[in-house]
Amino acid sequence: MVAAARPRIAVAGIHGESNPNTPIPMTRADFRHLSARALLHDVGLVGHASEQFELVGAGHLRAPSGGRLTSGTLATVIDELLDALARQGSLDGLLLTSHGALLAEDDDDADATWIEAVRRHVGDERLIVAAFDPHGTPSSRTLACLDGVVTFRTTPHVDQAQTMGRGLALLHRTLRAPSERALTWSGLPLRVPSERAASTVAPLRSAYRALDRHTDTVW
């Protein structure tokens, strides 16, 4: 594809984490829908726009951790997101913000469902990069819709601005110089208890730091 002289990149997403053992479902009332301006502030992207690209905030619906979404809620938040994207006009790329562990009452892969809806909406020619929590579980359905993925590298997540910045850099670099890209899943051969899951202590401290040595090739 040939990008515009100043590509337009939209930031959007549905962010939620579901615990299937929680009996209380999530409903639309649990989600807040950020305005375009508030979204860029919330995810730490104010100041990232430049002469190289135009950054616009689109729809972003976020809920605290809870149970499964009701079926109607999933359909509602997807419709709201697509309506918000439609109001943005022509786009060259999207940066989607997600958790990666969203479930609905009748859908064990709700993240794939809404990301597939976004892909159908914008078409195959638009680049899409998504940002996930490091313990999210994006499926093959999800990855098939994406051109790139970035994740937080700190737990607790204090690197939101840096993560979103890497997502924008990946989008911009690919728009300017399309090249062969590959998405692959590589799991770490370890399991840690929650009290050792912080990126400031072993073993994850060294695992996250190792990623920084491969910034040019692993995003």
PDB file of C-alpha atoms in Angstrom:
ATOM      1  CA  MET A   1       0.000   0.000   0.000  1.00  0.00           C
ATOM      2  CA  VAL A   2       1.073   3.610  -0.521  1.00  0.00           C
ATOM      3  CA  ALA A   3       0.696   5.694   2.618  1.00  0.00           C
ATOM      4  CA  ALA A   4      -0.438   9.295   2.599  1.00  0.00           C
ATOM      5  CA  ALA A   5       2.156  12.043   2.830  1.00  0.00           C
ATOM      6  CA  ARG A   6       1.234  12.345   6.515  1.00  0.00           C
ATOM      7  CA  PRO A   7      -0.309   9.026   7.585  1.00  0.00           C
ATOM      8  CA  ARG A   8      -3.313   9.090   9.907  1.00  0.00           C
ATOM      9  CA  ILE A   9      -3.110   6.600  12.771  1.00  0.00           C
ATOM     10  CA  ALA A  10      -6.072   5.985  15.058  1.00  0.00           C
ATOM     11  CA  VAL A  11      -5.840   4.698  18.634  1.00  0.00           C
ATOM     12  CA  ALA A  12      -8.786   2.575  19.711  1.00  0.00           C
ATOM     13  CA  GLY A  13      -9.713  -0.558  21.590  1.00  0.00           C
ATOM     14  CA  ILE A  14     -11.736  -2.591  24.057  1.00  0.00           C
ATOM     15  CA  HIS A  15      -9.824  -3.360  27.249  1.00  0.00           C
ATOM     16  CA  GLY A  16     -11.071  -5.854  29.821  1.00  0.00           C
ATOM     17  CA  GLU A  17      -9.869  -8.864  31.800  1.00  0.00           C
ATOM     18  CA  SER A  18     -12.310 -11.658  32.599  1.00  0.00           C
ATOM     19  CA  ASN A  19     -12.155 -14.223  35.361  1.00  0.00           C
ATOM     20  CA  PRO A  20     -14.334 -17.174  34.285  1.00  0.00           C
ATOM     21  CA  ASN A  21     -14.774 -18.191  37.956  1.00  0.00           C
ATOM     22  CA  THR A  22     -16.469 -14.916  38.864  1.00  0.00           C
ATOM     23  CA  PRO A  23     -20.260 -15.332  38.767  1.00  0.00           C
ATOM     24  CA  ILE A  24     -21.047 -11.625  38.363  1.00  0.00           C
ATOM     25  CA  PRO A  25     -21.001 -10.702  34.636  1.00  0.00           C
ATOM     26  CA  MET A  26     -19.674  -7.478  33.180  1.00  0.00           C
ATOM     27  CA  THR A  27     -22.227  -5.192  31.557  1.00  0.00           C
ATOM     28  CA  ARG A  28     -22.030  -1.968  29.568  1.00  0.00           C
ATOM     29  CA  ALA A  29     -22.245  -0.031  32.842  1.00  0.00           C
ATOM     30  CA  ASP A  30     -18.818  -1.387  33.796  1.00  0.00           C
ATOM     31  CA  PHE A  31     -17.152   0.244  30.774  1.00  0.00           C
ATOM     32  CA  ARG A  32     -16.063   3.833  30.453  1.00  0.00           C
ATOM     33  CA  HIS A  33     -15.842   5.263  26.934  1.00  0.00           C
ATOM     34  CA  LEU A  34     -13.012   7.784  26.719  1.00  0.00           C
ATOM     35  CA  SER A  35     -13.279  10.826  24.508  1.00  0.00           C
ATOM     36  CA  ALA A  36     -10.736  11.219  21.739  1.00  0.00           C
ATOM     37  CA  ARG A  37      -8.684  13.769  23.668  1.00  0.00           C
ATOM     38  CA  ALA A  38      -8.918  11.889  26.958  1.00  0.00           C
ATOM     39  CA  LEU A  39      -7.803   8.672  25.258  1.00  0.00           C
ATOM     40  CA  LEU A  40      -4.486  10.097  24.101  1.00  0.00           C
ATOM     41  CA  HIS A  41      -3.841  11.389  27.617  1.00  0.00           C
ATOM     42  CA  ASP A  42      -4.918   8.107  29.235  1.00  0.00           C
ATOM     43  CA  VAL A  43      -2.553   5.883  27.260  1.00  0.00           C
ATOM     44  CA  GLY A  44       0.363   8.300  27.411  1.00  0.00           C
ATOM     45  CA  LEU A  45       0.416   9.362  23.763  1.00  0.00           C
ATOM     46  CA  VAL A  46       0.133  13.121  24.088  1.00  0.00           C
ATOM     47  CA  GLY A  47       3.100  14.602  22.268  1.00  0.00           C
ATOM     48  CA  HIS A  48       3.730  11.537  20.117  1.00  0.00           C
ATOM     49  CA  ALA A  49       2.084  13.040  17.038  1.00  0.00           C
ATOM     50  CA  SER A  50       4.546  14.806  14.800  1.00  0.00           C
ATOM     51  CA  GLU A  51       5.092  16.126  11.325  1.00  0.00           C
ATOM     52  CA  GLN A  52       5.570  12.500  10.274  1.00  0.00           C
ATOM     53  CA  PHE A  53       2.064  11.296  11.109  1.00  0.00           C
ATOM     54  CA  GLU A  54      -1.285  12.458  12.451  1.00  0.00           C
ATOM     55  CA  LEU A  55      -2.479  10.717  15.605  1.00  0.00           C
ATOM     56  CA  VAL A  56      -6.207  10.615  16.363  1.00  0.00           C
ATOM     57  CA  GLY A  57      -8.057   9.152  19.312  1.00  0.00           C
ATOM     58  CA  ALA A  58     -10.999   6.978  18.347  1.00  0.00           C
ATOM     59  CA  GLY A  59     -13.167   4.770  20.529  1.00  0.00           C
ATOM     60  CA  HIS A  60     -11.761   3.172  23.657  1.00  0.00           C
ATOM     61  CA  LEU A  61     -13.891   1.225  26.112  1.00  0.00           C
ATOM     62  CA  ARG A  62     -12.245   0.038  29.317  1.00  0.00           C
ATOM     63  CA  ALA A  63     -13.572  -1.956  32.244  1.00  0.00           C
ATOM     64  CA  PRO A  64     -11.954  -3.137  35.473  1.00  0.00           C
ATOM     65  CA  SER A  65     -11.331  -6.842  35.899  1.00  0.00           C
ATOM     66  CA  GLY A  66     -14.502  -8.855  36.371  1.00  0.00           C
ATOM     67  CA  GLY A  67     -16.500 -11.789  35.107  1.00  0.00           C
ATOM     68  CA  ARG A  68     -17.604 -12.648  31.598  1.00  0.00           C
ATOM     69  CA  LEU A  69     -19.326 -10.036  29.456  1.00  0.00           C
ATOM     70  CA  THR A  70     -22.977 -10.616  28.768  1.00  0.00           C
ATOM     71  CA  SER A  71     -23.587 -11.428  25.111  1.00  0.00           C
ATOM     72  CA  GLY A  72     -25.451  -8.181  24.623  1.00  0.00           C
ATOM     73  CA  THR A  73     -22.624  -6.186  26.187  1.00  0.00           C
ATOM     74  CA  LEU A  74     -20.031  -7.596  23.802  1.00  0.00           C
ATOM     75  CA  ALA A  75     -22.193  -6.710  20.798  1.00  0.00           C
ATOM     76  CA  THR A  76     -22.856  -3.229  22.200  1.00  0.00           C
ATOM     77  CA  VAL A  77     -19.235  -2.285  22.862  1.00  0.00           C
ATOM     78  CA  ILE A  78     -18.180  -3.598  19.426  1.00  0.00           C
ATOM     79  CA  ASP A  79     -20.851  -1.440  17.757  1.00  0.00           C
ATOM     80  CA  GLU A  80     -19.715   1.600  19.745  1.00  0.00           C
ATOM     81  CA  LEU A  81     -16.101   1.025  18.757  1.00  0.00           C
ATOM     82  CA  LEU A  82     -16.920   0.643  15.060  1.00  0.00           C
ATOM     83  CA  ASP A  83     -19.107   3.766  15.134  1.00  0.00           C
ATOM     84  CA  ALA A  84     -16.236   5.728  16.673  1.00  0.00           C
ATOM     85  CA  LEU A  85     -13.824   4.467  14.014  1.00  0.00           C
ATOM     86  CA  ALA A  86     -16.268   5.329  11.233  1.00  0.00           C
ATOM     87  CA  ARG A  87     -16.305   8.955  12.403  1.00  0.00           C
ATOM     88  CA  GLN A  88     -12.527   9.221  11.919  1.00  0.00           C
ATOM     89  CA  GLY A  89     -12.670   9.116   8.132  1.00  0.00           C
ATOM     90  CA  SER A  90      -9.732   7.779   6.133  1.00  0.00           C
ATOM     91  CA  LEU A  91      -7.011   6.005   8.133  1.00  0.00           C
ATOM     92  CA  ASP A  92      -3.647   4.490   7.254  1.00  0.00           C
ATOM     93  CA  GLY A  93      -3.139   2.496  10.432  1.00  0.00           C
ATOM     94  CA  LEU A  94      -4.589   1.590  13.800  1.00  0.00           C
ATOM     95  CA  LEU A  95      -3.038   1.043  17.220  1.00  0.00           C
ATOM     96  CA  LEU A  96      -5.411  -1.142  19.226  1.00  0.00           C
ATOM     97  CA  THR A  97      -5.221  -1.298  23.007  1.00  0.00           C
ATOM     98  CA  SER A  98      -6.383  -4.518  24.622  1.00  0.00           C
ATOM     99  CA  HIS A  99      -5.750  -6.712  27.627  1.00  0.00           C
ATOM    100  CA  GLY A 100      -5.876 -10.028  25.811  1.00  0.00           C
ATOM    101  CA  ALA A 101      -8.064 -11.971  28.255  1.00  0.00           C
ATOM    102  CA  LEU A 102     -11.645 -10.933  27.524  1.00  0.00           C
ATOM    103  CA  LEU A 103     -14.440 -13.516  27.741  1.00  0.00           C
ATOM    104  CA  ALA A 104     -18.167 -13.328  27.055  1.00  0.00           C
ATOM    105  CA  GLU A 105     -20.965 -15.605  28.176  1.00  0.00           C
ATOM    106  CA  ASP A 106     -20.975 -17.469  24.887  1.00  0.00           C
ATOM    107  CA  ASP A 107     -17.533 -16.500  23.559  1.00  0.00           C
ATOM    108  CA  ASP A 108     -14.219 -17.717  24.989  1.00  0.00           C
ATOM    109  CA  ASP A 109     -12.275 -15.544  22.532  1.00  0.00           C
ATOM    110  CA  ALA A 110     -13.992 -12.187  22.784  1.00  0.00           C
ATOM    111  CA  ASP A 111     -10.788 -10.278  21.957  1.00  0.00           C
ATOM    112  CA  ALA A 112     -10.557 -12.096  18.631  1.00  0.00           C
ATOM    113  CA  THR A 113     -14.220 -11.327  17.989  1.00  0.00           C
ATOM    114  CA  TRP A 114     -13.864  -7.568  18.363  1.00  0.00           C
ATOM    115  CA  ILE A 115     -10.490  -7.400  16.604  1.00  0.00           C
ATOM    116  CA  GLU A 116     -11.919  -9.382  13.665  1.00  0.00           C
ATOM    117  CA  ALA A 117     -14.778  -6.862  13.546  1.00  0.00           C
ATOM    118  CA  VAL A 118     -12.272  -4.006  13.365  1.00  0.00           C
ATOM    119  CA  ARG A 119     -10.353  -5.745  10.581  1.00  0.00           C
ATOM    120  CA  ARG A 120     -13.531  -6.234   8.545  1.00  0.00           C
ATOM    121  CA  HIS A 121     -14.427  -2.599   9.129  1.00  0.00           C
ATOM    122  CA  VAL A 122     -11.131  -1.080   7.954  1.00  0.00           C
ATOM    123  CA  GLY A 123     -10.262  -3.697   5.318  1.00  0.00           C
ATOM    124  CA  ASP A 124      -7.113  -5.650   4.590  1.00  0.00           C
ATOM    125  CA  GLU A 125      -5.092  -2.682   3.332  1.00  0.00           C
ATOM    126  CA  ARG A 126      -4.896  -0.897   6.680  1.00  0.00           C
ATOM    127  CA  LEU A 127      -2.085  -1.755   9.060  1.00  0.00           C
ATOM    128  CA  ILE A 128      -3.114  -2.816  12.570  1.00  0.00           C
ATOM    129  CA  VAL A 129      -0.786  -3.162  15.555  1.00  0.00           C
ATOM    130  CA  ALA A 130      -2.164  -4.211  18.941  1.00  0.00           C
ATOM    131  CA  ALA A 131      -0.806  -3.741  22.459  1.00  0.00           C
ATOM    132  CA  PHE A 132      -1.484  -6.482  25.026  1.00  0.00           C
ATOM    133  CA  ASP A 133      -0.730  -7.224  28.647  1.00  0.00           C
ATOM    134  CA  PRO A 134       2.184  -9.671  28.887  1.00  0.00           C
ATOM    135  CA  HIS A 135      -0.106 -12.307  30.419  1.00  0.00           C
ATOM    136  CA  GLY A 136      -2.827 -11.866  27.817  1.00  0.00           C
ATOM    137  CA  THR A 137      -3.654 -14.861  25.652  1.00  0.00           C
ATOM    138  CA  PRO A 138      -4.138 -13.683  22.046  1.00  0.00           C
ATOM    139  CA  SER A 139      -5.274 -16.569  19.874  1.00  0.00           C
ATOM    140  CA  SER A 140      -4.411 -17.521  16.306  1.00  0.00           C
ATOM    141  CA  ARG A 141      -7.677 -15.823  15.268  1.00  0.00           C
ATOM    142  CA  THR A 142      -6.443 -12.601  16.827  1.00  0.00           C
ATOM    143  CA  LEU A 143      -2.951 -12.764  15.343  1.00  0.00           C
ATOM    144  CA  ALA A 144      -4.375 -13.448  11.876  1.00  0.00           C
ATOM    145  CA  CYS A 145      -5.933  -9.965  11.943  1.00  0.00           C
ATOM    146  CA  LEU A 146      -2.810  -8.103  13.018  1.00  0.00           C
ATOM    147  CA  ASP A 147       0.341  -6.775  11.374  1.00  0.00           C
ATOM    148  CA  GLY A 148       2.244  -6.429  14.623  1.00  0.00           C
ATOM    149  CA  VAL A 149       2.049  -6.814  18.409  1.00  0.00           C
ATOM    150  CA  VAL A 150       3.684  -5.067  21.353  1.00  0.00           C
ATOM    151  CA  THR A 151       3.307  -5.778  25.072  1.00  0.00           C
ATOM    152  CA  PHE A 152       4.068  -4.140  28.353  1.00  0.00           C
ATOM    153  CA  ARG A 153       7.498  -5.032  29.727  1.00  0.00           C
ATOM    154  CA  THR A 154       6.861  -4.088  33.332  1.00  0.00           C
ATOM    155  CA  THR A 155       4.582  -5.580  35.978  1.00  0.00           C
ATOM    156  CA  PRO A 156       2.961  -3.566  37.467  1.00  0.00           C
ATOM    157  CA  HIS A 157       2.550  -1.810  34.127  1.00  0.00           C
ATOM    158  CA  VAL A 158       4.409   1.475  34.454  1.00  0.00           C
ATOM    159  CA  ASP A 159       5.648   1.531  30.848  1.00  0.00           C
ATOM    160  CA  GLN A 160       2.355   2.322  29.130  1.00  0.00           C
ATOM    161  CA  ALA A 161       3.665   5.357  27.261  1.00  0.00           C
ATOM    162  CA  GLN A 162       6.782   3.469  26.127  1.00  0.00           C
ATOM    163  CA  THR A 163       4.719   0.483  24.978  1.00  0.00           C
ATOM    164  CA  MET A 164       2.314   2.597  22.973  1.00  0.00           C
ATOM    165  CA  GLY A 165       5.280   4.482  21.567  1.00  0.00           C
ATOM    166  CA  ARG A 166       6.816   1.225  20.325  1.00  0.00           C
ATOM    167  CA  GLY A 167       3.502   0.345  18.713  1.00  0.00           C
ATOM    168  CA  LEU A 168       3.404   3.685  16.906  1.00  0.00           C
ATOM    169  CA  ALA A 169       7.025   3.316  15.831  1.00  0.00           C
ATOM    170  CA  LEU A 170       6.284  -0.114  14.392  1.00  0.00           C
ATOM    171  CA  LEU A 171       3.274   1.232  12.493  1.00  0.00           C
ATOM    172  CA  HIS A 172       5.160   4.216  11.155  1.00  0.00           C
ATOM    173  CA  ARG A 173       8.223   2.238  10.124  1.00  0.00           C
ATOM    174  CA  THR A 174       6.104  -0.316   8.294  1.00  0.00           C
ATOM    175  CA  LEU A 175       4.053   2.345   6.548  1.00  0.00           C
ATOM    176  CA  ARG A 176       7.214   4.010   5.299  1.00  0.00           C
ATOM    177  CA  ALA A 177       9.158   0.892   4.386  1.00  0.00           C
ATOM    178  CA  PRO A 178       6.932  -2.158   3.943  1.00  0.00           C
ATOM    179  CA  SER A 179       8.859  -5.348   4.525  1.00  0.00           C
ATOM    180  CA  GLU A 180       8.380  -8.974   5.396  1.00  0.00           C
ATOM    181  CA  ARG A 181       6.972  -9.351   8.891  1.00  0.00           C
ATOM    182  CA  ALA A 182       6.102 -12.410  10.917  1.00  0.00           C
ATOM    183  CA  LEU A 183       4.040 -12.933  14.028  1.00  0.00           C
ATOM    184  CA  THR A 184       4.986 -15.954  16.060  1.00  0.00           C
ATOM    185  CA  TRP A 185       4.239 -17.176  19.560  1.00  0.00           C
ATOM    186  CA  SER A 186       7.165 -18.040  21.796  1.00  0.00           C
ATOM    187  CA  GLY A 187       6.313 -19.013  25.347  1.00  0.00           C
ATOM    188  CA  LEU A 188       8.783 -18.786  28.200  1.00  0.00           C
ATOM    189  CA  PRO A 189       9.458 -22.253  29.712  1.00  0.00           C
ATOM    190  CA  LEU A 190       8.560 -21.178  33.221  1.00  0.00           C
ATOM    191  CA  ARG A 191       5.603 -20.551  35.449  1.00  0.00           C
ATOM    192  CA  VAL A 192       5.785 -18.121  38.353  1.00  0.00           C
ATOM    193  CA  PRO A 193       3.452 -17.539  41.318  1.00  0.00           C
ATOM    194  CA  SER A 194       1.744 -14.174  41.508  1.00  0.00           C
ATOM    195  CA  GLU A 195       4.024 -12.897  44.267  1.00  0.00           C
ATOM    196  CA  ARG A 196       7.015 -13.401  41.920  1.00  0.00           C
ATOM    197  CA  ALA A 197       5.376 -11.963  38.811  1.00  0.00           C
ATOM    198  CA  ALA A 198       6.765  -8.434  39.195  1.00  0.00           C
ATOM    199  CA  SER A 199       9.316  -7.405  36.612  1.00  0.00           C
ATOM    200  CA  THR A 200      11.525  -5.996  39.375  1.00  0.00           C
ATOM    201  CA  VAL A 201      12.397  -9.413  40.839  1.00  0.00           C
ATOM    202  CA  ALA A 202      13.767 -12.702  39.510  1.00  0.00           C
ATOM    203  CA  PRO A 203      13.032 -14.506  37.280  1.00  0.00           C
ATOM    204  CA  LEU A 204      11.060 -12.006  35.188  1.00  0.00           C
ATOM    205  CA  ARG A 205      13.499  -9.169  35.808  1.00  0.00           C
ATOM    206  CA  SER A 206      16.140 -10.823  33.627  1.00  0.00           C
ATOM    207  CA  ALA A 207      13.582 -12.091  31.097  1.00  0.00           C
ATOM    208  CA  TYR A 208      12.209  -8.620  30.409  1.00  0.00           C
ATOM    209  CA  ARG A 209      15.663  -7.054  30.294  1.00  0.00           C
ATOM    210  CA  ALA A 210      16.753  -9.624  27.712  1.00  0.00           C
ATOM    211  CA  LEU A 211      14.096  -8.266  25.347  1.00  0.00           C
ATOM    212  CA  ASP A 212      15.787  -4.880  25.294  1.00  0.00           C
ATOM    213  CA  ARG A 213      18.817  -6.418  23.564  1.00  0.00           C
ATOM    214  CA  HIS A 214      16.644  -7.363  20.568  1.00  0.00           C
ATOM    215  CA  THR A 215      14.723  -4.144  20.000  1.00  0.00           C
ATOM    216  CA  ASP A 216      15.710  -3.947  16.337  1.00  0.00           C
ATOM    217  CA  THR A 217      14.217  -7.321  15.488  1.00  0.00           C
ATOM    218  CA  VAL A 218      11.715  -8.237  18.209  1.00  0.00           C
ATOM    219  CA  TRP A 219       8.931  -5.740  18.909  1.00  0.00           C
TER     220      TRP A 219
END
